[in-house]
Amino acid sequence: MKIKKAEIVAVTADKKQYPPDDRPEVAFAGRSNVGKSSLLNMLTGRRHLAKISGSPGKTRTINFYEINDDFRIADLPGYGYAKVSRSVSEDWGRMMETYFTVRQSLIQVIQLVDIRHEPTRQDVQMYDYLRYHGLQGTVVATKADKISKSQQQKAVNTIRGVLKMDADDEVIPVSALKRTGREELLDAIDQIISCDGSN
């Protein structure tokens, strides 16, 4: 897959302002500070498409991106930032529940975890939540440039074990800085969309 066009089409926390359910949608989820915005910019080849926040946990919206006039990427707000209030955390939970429940065009969620660390309790909860909705399966291990190649395989095995991933679920090490893993992730997205029965 080659991304030739990428533009933001909606920034909202309100389901009434979601784009139409008229094409396949792949969502990205991950903890605050996992490098989601950097990855999306690297993936789309647009340096400033996704804004990189200096304050983790501040994003309160779902950002929808139109890709190649063919499918959408939904950038979900980061989870697990310790300094947010309980009310903010509850708002996040309600927003996610609404999105996962009503979004008919959503076909897969790609979860991001930091390759340098064992998945956190929140990462496990998110993967289990995605499994409940039938949306688990693809994990991106970010910041792969921070560890050696030999350490990467050990980290991937740890991620698979902690998240209790199935044998055919995929872990893709990616570095937004070094632009490694980009083609593998694009291929995975292409396969996800191609396997969607509605497309």
Short mmCIF file of N, CA and C in Angstrom, two decimals, residues 14-153:
data_model
loop_
_atom_site.label_atom_id
_atom_site.label_comp_id
_atom_site.label_asym_id
_atom_site.label_seq_id
_atom_site.Cartn_x
_atom_site.Cartn_y
_atom_site.Cartn_z
N ASP A 14 -18.02 13.78 20.09
CA ASP A 14 -19.47 13.62 19.96
C ASP A 14 -19.79 12.71 18.79
N LYS A 15 -20.50 11.61 19.05
CA LYS A 15 -20.80 10.65 17.99
C LYS A 15 -21.60 11.28 16.85
N LYS A 16 -22.33 12.36 17.14
CA LYS A 16 -23.11 13.04 16.10
C LYS A 16 -22.21 13.71 15.07
N GLN A 17 -20.95 13.92 15.42
CA GLN A 17 -20.02 14.59 14.51
C GLN A 17 -19.01 13.62 13.89
N TYR A 18 -19.21 12.31 14.12
CA TYR A 18 -18.36 11.33 13.43
C TYR A 18 -18.58 11.46 11.92
N PRO A 19 -17.57 11.17 11.11
CA PRO A 19 -17.79 11.10 9.66
C PRO A 19 -18.79 9.99 9.34
N PRO A 20 -19.37 10.00 8.14
CA PRO A 20 -20.33 8.95 7.76
C PRO A 20 -19.70 7.57 7.84
N ASP A 21 -20.52 6.56 8.14
CA ASP A 21 -20.07 5.16 8.17
C ASP A 21 -20.06 4.60 6.76
N ASP A 22 -19.26 5.18 5.88
CA ASP A 22 -19.36 4.82 4.47
C ASP A 22 -18.10 4.19 3.88
N ARG A 23 -17.08 3.93 4.74
CA ARG A 23 -15.87 3.27 4.25
C ARG A 23 -15.14 2.62 5.42
N PRO A 24 -14.28 1.65 5.16
CA PRO A 24 -13.61 0.93 6.25
C PRO A 24 -12.81 1.88 7.14
N GLU A 25 -12.76 1.55 8.43
CA GLU A 25 -12.04 2.39 9.38
C GLU A 25 -11.15 1.52 10.27
N VAL A 26 -9.91 1.95 10.42
CA VAL A 26 -8.95 1.29 11.30
C VAL A 26 -8.57 2.30 12.38
N ALA A 27 -8.71 1.91 13.64
CA ALA A 27 -8.40 2.82 14.74
C ALA A 27 -7.04 2.49 15.34
N PHE A 28 -6.40 3.52 15.91
CA PHE A 28 -5.13 3.35 16.62
C PHE A 28 -5.34 3.73 18.08
N ALA A 29 -4.94 2.83 18.98
CA ALA A 29 -5.10 3.06 20.42
C ALA A 29 -3.78 2.82 21.13
N GLY A 30 -3.54 3.57 22.18
CA GLY A 30 -2.31 3.37 22.95
C GLY A 30 -2.25 4.30 24.14
N ARG A 31 -1.33 4.01 25.03
CA ARG A 31 -1.14 4.87 26.19
C ARG A 31 -0.65 6.25 25.77
N SER A 32 -0.94 7.24 26.59
CA SER A 32 -0.38 8.56 26.38
C SER A 32 1.15 8.44 26.36
N ASN A 33 1.78 9.13 25.44
CA ASN A 33 3.24 9.15 25.32
C ASN A 33 3.84 7.90 24.68
N VAL A 34 3.00 7.06 24.04
CA VAL A 34 3.54 5.86 23.39
C VAL A 34 4.10 6.18 22.00
N GLY A 35 3.83 7.40 21.52
CA GLY A 35 4.37 7.82 20.21
C GLY A 35 3.38 7.65 19.07
N LYS A 36 2.09 7.74 19.40
CA LYS A 36 1.05 7.50 18.38
C LYS A 36 1.05 8.57 17.29
N SER A 37 1.13 9.84 17.69
CA SER A 37 1.11 10.92 16.70
C SER A 37 2.32 10.83 15.78
N SER A 38 3.49 10.58 16.34
CA SER A 38 4.71 10.44 15.53
C SER A 38 4.58 9.29 14.55
N LEU A 39 4.00 8.19 15.00
CA LEU A 39 3.82 7.04 14.13
C LEU A 39 2.85 7.36 13.00
N LEU A 40 1.74 8.03 13.30
CA LEU A 40 0.76 8.36 12.26
C LEU A 40 1.37 9.31 11.23
N ASN A 41 2.17 10.26 11.69
CA ASN A 41 2.83 11.17 10.75
C ASN A 41 3.82 10.43 9.86
N MET A 42 4.58 9.52 10.45
CA MET A 42 5.52 8.71 9.67
C MET A 42 4.78 7.82 8.68
N LEU A 43 3.69 7.22 9.14
CA LEU A 43 2.93 6.29 8.31
C LEU A 43 2.34 7.00 7.09
N THR A 44 1.81 8.20 7.29
CA THR A 44 1.14 8.92 6.20
C THR A 44 2.10 9.78 5.38
N GLY A 45 3.33 9.96 5.87
CA GLY A 45 4.28 10.81 5.17
C GLY A 45 3.97 12.28 5.32
N ARG A 46 3.18 12.64 6.32
CA ARG A 46 2.82 14.03 6.59
C ARG A 46 3.36 14.41 7.96
N ARG A 47 4.33 15.29 8.00
CA ARG A 47 5.05 15.58 9.25
C ARG A 47 4.17 16.17 10.34
N HIS A 48 3.15 16.93 9.94
CA HIS A 48 2.35 17.63 10.94
C HIS A 48 0.87 17.26 10.86
N LEU A 49 0.55 16.11 10.30
CA LEU A 49 -0.86 15.71 10.19
C LEU A 49 -1.45 15.49 11.58
N ALA A 50 -0.79 14.69 12.38
CA ALA A 50 -1.22 14.46 13.77
C ALA A 50 -0.37 15.33 14.67
N LYS A 51 -1.02 16.16 15.47
CA LYS A 51 -0.29 17.08 16.35
C LYS A 51 0.30 16.32 17.53
N ILE A 52 1.58 16.58 17.78
CA ILE A 52 2.29 15.93 18.87
C ILE A 52 2.21 16.82 20.10
N SER A 53 1.55 16.32 21.14
CA SER A 53 1.33 17.12 22.34
C SER A 53 2.51 17.01 23.29
N GLY A 54 2.87 18.14 23.89
CA GLY A 54 3.90 18.13 24.92
C GLY A 54 3.33 17.80 26.28
N SER A 55 2.01 17.65 26.37
CA SER A 55 1.35 17.37 27.64
C SER A 55 0.54 16.09 27.51
N PRO A 56 1.10 14.95 27.93
CA PRO A 56 0.39 13.68 27.81
C PRO A 56 -0.97 13.72 28.51
N GLY A 57 -1.94 13.03 27.91
CA GLY A 57 -3.25 12.95 28.53
C GLY A 57 -4.15 14.12 28.22
N LYS A 58 -3.68 15.07 27.41
CA LYS A 58 -4.48 16.26 27.13
C LYS A 58 -5.52 16.05 26.04
N THR A 59 -5.25 15.13 25.12
CA THR A 59 -6.16 14.93 23.99
C THR A 59 -7.47 14.32 24.48
N ARG A 60 -8.57 14.96 24.10
CA ARG A 60 -9.89 14.52 24.57
C ARG A 60 -10.82 14.20 23.41
N THR A 61 -10.27 14.06 22.23
CA THR A 61 -11.10 13.85 21.04
C THR A 61 -10.62 12.64 20.26
N ILE A 62 -11.50 12.16 19.37
CA ILE A 62 -11.12 11.18 18.37
C ILE A 62 -10.85 11.94 17.08
N ASN A 63 -9.68 11.73 16.51
CA ASN A 63 -9.31 12.42 15.27
C ASN A 63 -9.44 11.44 14.10
N PHE A 64 -10.23 11.81 13.12
CA PHE A 64 -10.48 10.96 11.96
C PHE A 64 -9.71 11.47 10.75
N TYR A 65 -8.97 10.55 10.11
CA TYR A 65 -8.17 10.90 8.93
C TYR A 65 -8.66 10.12 7.72
N GLU A 66 -8.86 10.81 6.62
CA GLU A 66 -9.23 10.17 5.35
C GLU A 66 -7.95 9.82 4.61
N ILE A 67 -7.83 8.54 4.20
CA ILE A 67 -6.61 8.06 3.55
C ILE A 67 -6.93 7.60 2.13
N ASN A 68 -6.29 8.22 1.16
CA ASN A 68 -6.43 7.85 -0.25
C ASN A 68 -7.89 7.85 -0.74
N ASP A 69 -8.76 8.61 -0.07
CA ASP A 69 -10.20 8.60 -0.40
C ASP A 69 -10.76 7.18 -0.40
N ASP A 70 -10.13 6.30 0.40
CA ASP A 70 -10.46 4.87 0.34
C ASP A 70 -10.86 4.30 1.70
N PHE A 71 -10.17 4.74 2.76
CA PHE A 71 -10.48 4.26 4.11
C PHE A 71 -10.11 5.36 5.11
N ARG A 72 -10.45 5.12 6.37
CA ARG A 72 -10.14 6.11 7.40
C ARG A 72 -9.29 5.49 8.51
N ILE A 73 -8.51 6.36 9.12
CA ILE A 73 -7.81 6.03 10.36
C ILE A 73 -8.43 6.89 11.46
N ALA A 74 -8.80 6.25 12.56
CA ALA A 74 -9.30 6.98 13.73
C ALA A 74 -8.22 6.94 14.81
N ASP A 75 -7.77 8.11 15.21
CA ASP A 75 -6.74 8.25 16.24
C ASP A 75 -7.46 8.45 17.58
N LEU A 76 -7.44 7.41 18.42
CA LEU A 76 -8.15 7.45 19.69
C LEU A 76 -7.30 8.15 20.75
N PRO A 77 -7.92 8.85 21.69
CA PRO A 77 -7.15 9.55 22.73
C PRO A 77 -6.38 8.57 23.60
N GLY A 78 -5.18 8.97 24.00
CA GLY A 78 -4.33 8.11 24.80
C GLY A 78 -4.93 7.79 26.16
N TYR A 79 -4.60 6.61 26.66
CA TYR A 79 -5.13 6.18 27.95
C TYR A 79 -4.00 5.99 28.94
N GLY A 80 -4.36 5.90 30.22
CA GLY A 80 -3.40 5.47 31.24
C GLY A 80 -2.50 6.54 31.80
N TYR A 81 -2.79 7.84 31.52
CA TYR A 81 -1.92 8.87 32.08
C TYR A 81 -2.34 9.14 33.52
N ALA A 82 -1.40 8.98 34.44
CA ALA A 82 -1.73 8.95 35.87
C ALA A 82 -2.26 10.27 36.40
N LYS A 83 -1.89 11.40 35.78
CA LYS A 83 -2.20 12.70 36.36
C LYS A 83 -3.58 13.24 35.99
N VAL A 84 -4.32 12.53 35.14
CA VAL A 84 -5.65 13.02 34.80
C VAL A 84 -6.61 12.69 35.94
N SER A 85 -7.64 13.50 36.08
CA SER A 85 -8.60 13.31 37.15
C SER A 85 -9.48 12.09 36.88
N ARG A 86 -10.16 11.62 37.91
CA ARG A 86 -11.06 10.48 37.75
C ARG A 86 -12.18 10.80 36.77
N SER A 87 -12.70 12.04 36.84
CA SER A 87 -13.80 12.42 35.94
C SER A 87 -13.34 12.39 34.49
N VAL A 88 -12.11 12.83 34.24
CA VAL A 88 -11.57 12.78 32.87
C VAL A 88 -11.41 11.34 32.42
N SER A 89 -10.93 10.49 33.32
CA SER A 89 -10.77 9.07 32.99
C SER A 89 -12.12 8.42 32.69
N GLU A 90 -13.14 8.78 33.45
CA GLU A 90 -14.48 8.25 33.20
C GLU A 90 -15.04 8.75 31.88
N ASP A 91 -14.78 10.03 31.55
CA ASP A 91 -15.20 10.58 30.26
C ASP A 91 -14.56 9.81 29.12
N TRP A 92 -13.27 9.49 29.28
CA TRP A 92 -12.54 8.73 28.26
C TRP A 92 -13.21 7.38 28.06
N GLY A 93 -13.54 6.72 29.18
CA GLY A 93 -14.17 5.40 29.09
C GLY A 93 -15.50 5.44 28.37
N ARG A 94 -16.30 6.45 28.66
CA ARG A 94 -17.60 6.59 28.00
C ARG A 94 -17.43 6.87 26.51
N MET A 95 -16.45 7.71 26.19
CA MET A 95 -16.21 8.04 24.78
C MET A 95 -15.80 6.80 23.99
N MET A 96 -14.93 5.97 24.58
CA MET A 96 -14.47 4.76 23.91
C MET A 96 -15.62 3.75 23.77
N GLU A 97 -16.38 3.59 24.83
CA GLU A 97 -17.51 2.65 24.78
C GLU A 97 -18.49 3.04 23.68
N THR A 98 -18.76 4.34 23.58
CA THR A 98 -19.66 4.82 22.53
C THR A 98 -19.09 4.54 21.15
N TYR A 99 -17.82 4.87 20.97
CA TYR A 99 -17.18 4.69 19.67
C TYR A 99 -17.20 3.21 19.26
N PHE A 100 -16.76 2.32 20.15
CA PHE A 100 -16.70 0.90 19.82
C PHE A 100 -18.09 0.31 19.59
N THR A 101 -19.08 0.84 20.24
CA THR A 101 -20.43 0.30 20.16
C THR A 101 -21.16 0.75 18.90
N VAL A 102 -21.04 2.03 18.54
CA VAL A 102 -21.87 2.57 17.45
C VAL A 102 -21.16 2.61 16.10
N ARG A 103 -19.84 2.50 16.08
CA ARG A 103 -19.12 2.72 14.82
C ARG A 103 -19.16 1.49 13.93
N GLN A 104 -20.08 1.46 12.98
CA GLN A 104 -20.28 0.29 12.13
C GLN A 104 -19.13 0.04 11.16
N SER A 105 -18.43 1.10 10.77
CA SER A 105 -17.37 0.96 9.77
C SER A 105 -16.04 0.52 10.38
N LEU A 106 -15.94 0.45 11.71
CA LEU A 106 -14.70 0.05 12.37
C LEU A 106 -14.44 -1.43 12.14
N ILE A 107 -13.30 -1.76 11.54
CA ILE A 107 -13.00 -3.16 11.25
C ILE A 107 -11.84 -3.71 12.07
N GLN A 108 -11.00 -2.83 12.62
CA GLN A 108 -9.86 -3.31 13.40
C GLN A 108 -9.30 -2.16 14.23
N VAL A 109 -8.72 -2.51 15.38
CA VAL A 109 -8.00 -1.54 16.20
C VAL A 109 -6.55 -2.01 16.32
N ILE A 110 -5.63 -1.14 15.97
CA ILE A 110 -4.21 -1.43 16.12
C ILE A 110 -3.75 -0.80 17.43
N GLN A 111 -3.27 -1.64 18.34
CA GLN A 111 -2.86 -1.15 19.66
C GLN A 111 -1.35 -0.90 19.67
N LEU A 112 -0.95 0.23 20.23
CA LEU A 112 0.46 0.58 20.34
C LEU A 112 0.94 0.34 21.76
N VAL A 113 2.11 -0.29 21.88
CA VAL A 113 2.77 -0.45 23.17
C VAL A 113 4.24 -0.06 23.00
N ASP A 114 4.85 0.37 24.07
CA ASP A 114 6.26 0.77 24.07
C ASP A 114 7.12 -0.50 24.15
N ILE A 115 7.93 -0.73 23.14
CA ILE A 115 8.71 -1.97 23.06
C ILE A 115 9.71 -2.10 24.20
N ARG A 116 10.07 -0.99 24.83
CA ARG A 116 11.10 -1.01 25.88
C ARG A 116 10.59 -1.55 27.21
N HIS A 117 9.27 -1.63 27.35
CA HIS A 117 8.69 -2.00 28.64
C HIS A 117 7.65 -3.12 28.46
N GLU A 118 7.53 -3.93 29.49
CA GLU A 118 6.47 -4.92 29.51
C GLU A 118 5.12 -4.20 29.46
N PRO A 119 4.14 -4.70 28.70
CA PRO A 119 2.83 -4.05 28.65
C PRO A 119 2.28 -3.79 30.06
N THR A 120 1.72 -2.61 30.25
CA THR A 120 1.19 -2.22 31.55
C THR A 120 -0.18 -2.86 31.80
N ARG A 121 -0.67 -2.67 33.01
CA ARG A 121 -2.00 -3.16 33.35
C ARG A 121 -3.05 -2.54 32.42
N GLN A 122 -2.88 -1.23 32.11
CA GLN A 122 -3.83 -0.57 31.21
C GLN A 122 -3.74 -1.13 29.79
N ASP A 123 -2.52 -1.48 29.35
CA ASP A 123 -2.36 -2.11 28.03
C ASP A 123 -3.10 -3.44 27.97
N VAL A 124 -2.96 -4.22 29.04
CA VAL A 124 -3.64 -5.52 29.10
C VAL A 124 -5.15 -5.32 29.11
N GLN A 125 -5.62 -4.35 29.90
CA GLN A 125 -7.05 -4.07 29.96
C GLN A 125 -7.58 -3.66 28.58
N MET A 126 -6.82 -2.84 27.87
CA MET A 126 -7.24 -2.41 26.54
C MET A 126 -7.30 -3.59 25.58
N TYR A 127 -6.28 -4.44 25.60
CA TYR A 127 -6.28 -5.58 24.69
C TYR A 127 -7.44 -6.53 24.99
N ASP A 128 -7.71 -6.74 26.29
CA ASP A 128 -8.85 -7.57 26.67
C ASP A 128 -10.16 -6.93 26.22
N TYR A 129 -10.23 -5.60 26.33
CA TYR A 129 -11.42 -4.86 25.90
C TYR A 129 -11.63 -5.02 24.40
N LEU A 130 -10.53 -4.92 23.64
CA LEU A 130 -10.60 -5.10 22.19
C LEU A 130 -10.99 -6.54 21.86
N ARG A 131 -10.47 -7.49 22.62
CA ARG A 131 -10.83 -8.89 22.41
C ARG A 131 -12.33 -9.10 22.63
N TYR A 132 -12.86 -8.46 23.65
CA TYR A 132 -14.30 -8.54 23.94
C TYR A 132 -15.11 -8.05 22.75
N HIS A 133 -14.64 -6.99 22.08
CA HIS A 133 -15.35 -6.43 20.93
C HIS A 133 -14.94 -7.09 19.61
N GLY A 134 -14.06 -8.09 19.67
CA GLY A 134 -13.62 -8.76 18.45
C GLY A 134 -12.69 -7.91 17.59
N LEU A 135 -11.93 -7.01 18.23
CA LEU A 135 -11.12 -6.05 17.48
C LEU A 135 -9.63 -6.17 17.79
N GLN A 136 -9.21 -7.22 18.52
CA GLN A 136 -7.80 -7.38 18.84
C GLN A 136 -7.08 -8.06 17.70
N GLY A 137 -5.77 -8.13 17.79
CA GLY A 137 -5.04 -8.92 16.80
C GLY A 137 -3.76 -8.31 16.30
N THR A 138 -3.70 -6.98 16.19
CA THR A 138 -2.51 -6.34 15.67
C THR A 138 -1.96 -5.37 16.70
N VAL A 139 -0.69 -5.55 17.06
CA VAL A 139 -0.02 -4.67 18.02
C VAL A 139 1.23 -4.09 17.36
N VAL A 140 1.40 -2.79 17.51
CA VAL A 140 2.62 -2.12 17.06
C VAL A 140 3.48 -1.84 18.28
N ALA A 141 4.72 -2.30 18.25
CA ALA A 141 5.68 -2.04 19.32
C ALA A 141 6.52 -0.83 18.93
N THR A 142 6.21 0.32 19.52
CA THR A 142 6.83 1.58 19.13
C THR A 142 8.23 1.74 19.74
N LYS A 143 8.96 2.73 19.19
CA LYS A 143 10.28 3.13 19.71
C LYS A 143 11.30 1.99 19.60
N ALA A 144 11.18 1.23 18.50
CA ALA A 144 12.04 0.06 18.31
C ALA A 144 13.51 0.45 18.14
N ASP A 145 13.77 1.71 17.78
CA ASP A 145 15.16 2.15 17.62
C ASP A 145 15.89 2.26 18.96
N LYS A 146 15.14 2.21 20.06
CA LYS A 146 15.73 2.40 21.38
C LYS A 146 16.38 1.13 21.92
N ILE A 147 16.14 -0.01 21.27
CA ILE A 147 16.75 -1.27 21.73
C ILE A 147 17.37 -1.99 20.53
N SER A 148 18.23 -2.96 20.81
CA SER A 148 18.93 -3.69 19.74
C SER A 148 18.00 -4.69 19.07
N LYS A 149 18.43 -5.18 17.91
CA LYS A 149 17.64 -6.17 17.17
C LYS A 149 17.40 -7.43 18.01
N SER A 150 18.42 -7.88 18.71
CA SER A 150 18.27 -9.09 19.53
C SER A 150 17.30 -8.85 20.68
N GLN A 151 17.32 -7.65 21.25
CA GLN A 151 16.38 -7.32 22.31
C GLN A 151 14.95 -7.21 21.79
N GLN A 152 14.82 -6.81 20.52
CA GLN A 152 13.49 -6.64 19.94
C GLN A 152 12.70 -7.95 19.95
N GLN A 153 13.35 -9.05 19.56
CA GLN A 153 12.64 -10.33 19.52
C GLN A 153 12.21 -10.78 20.90
#
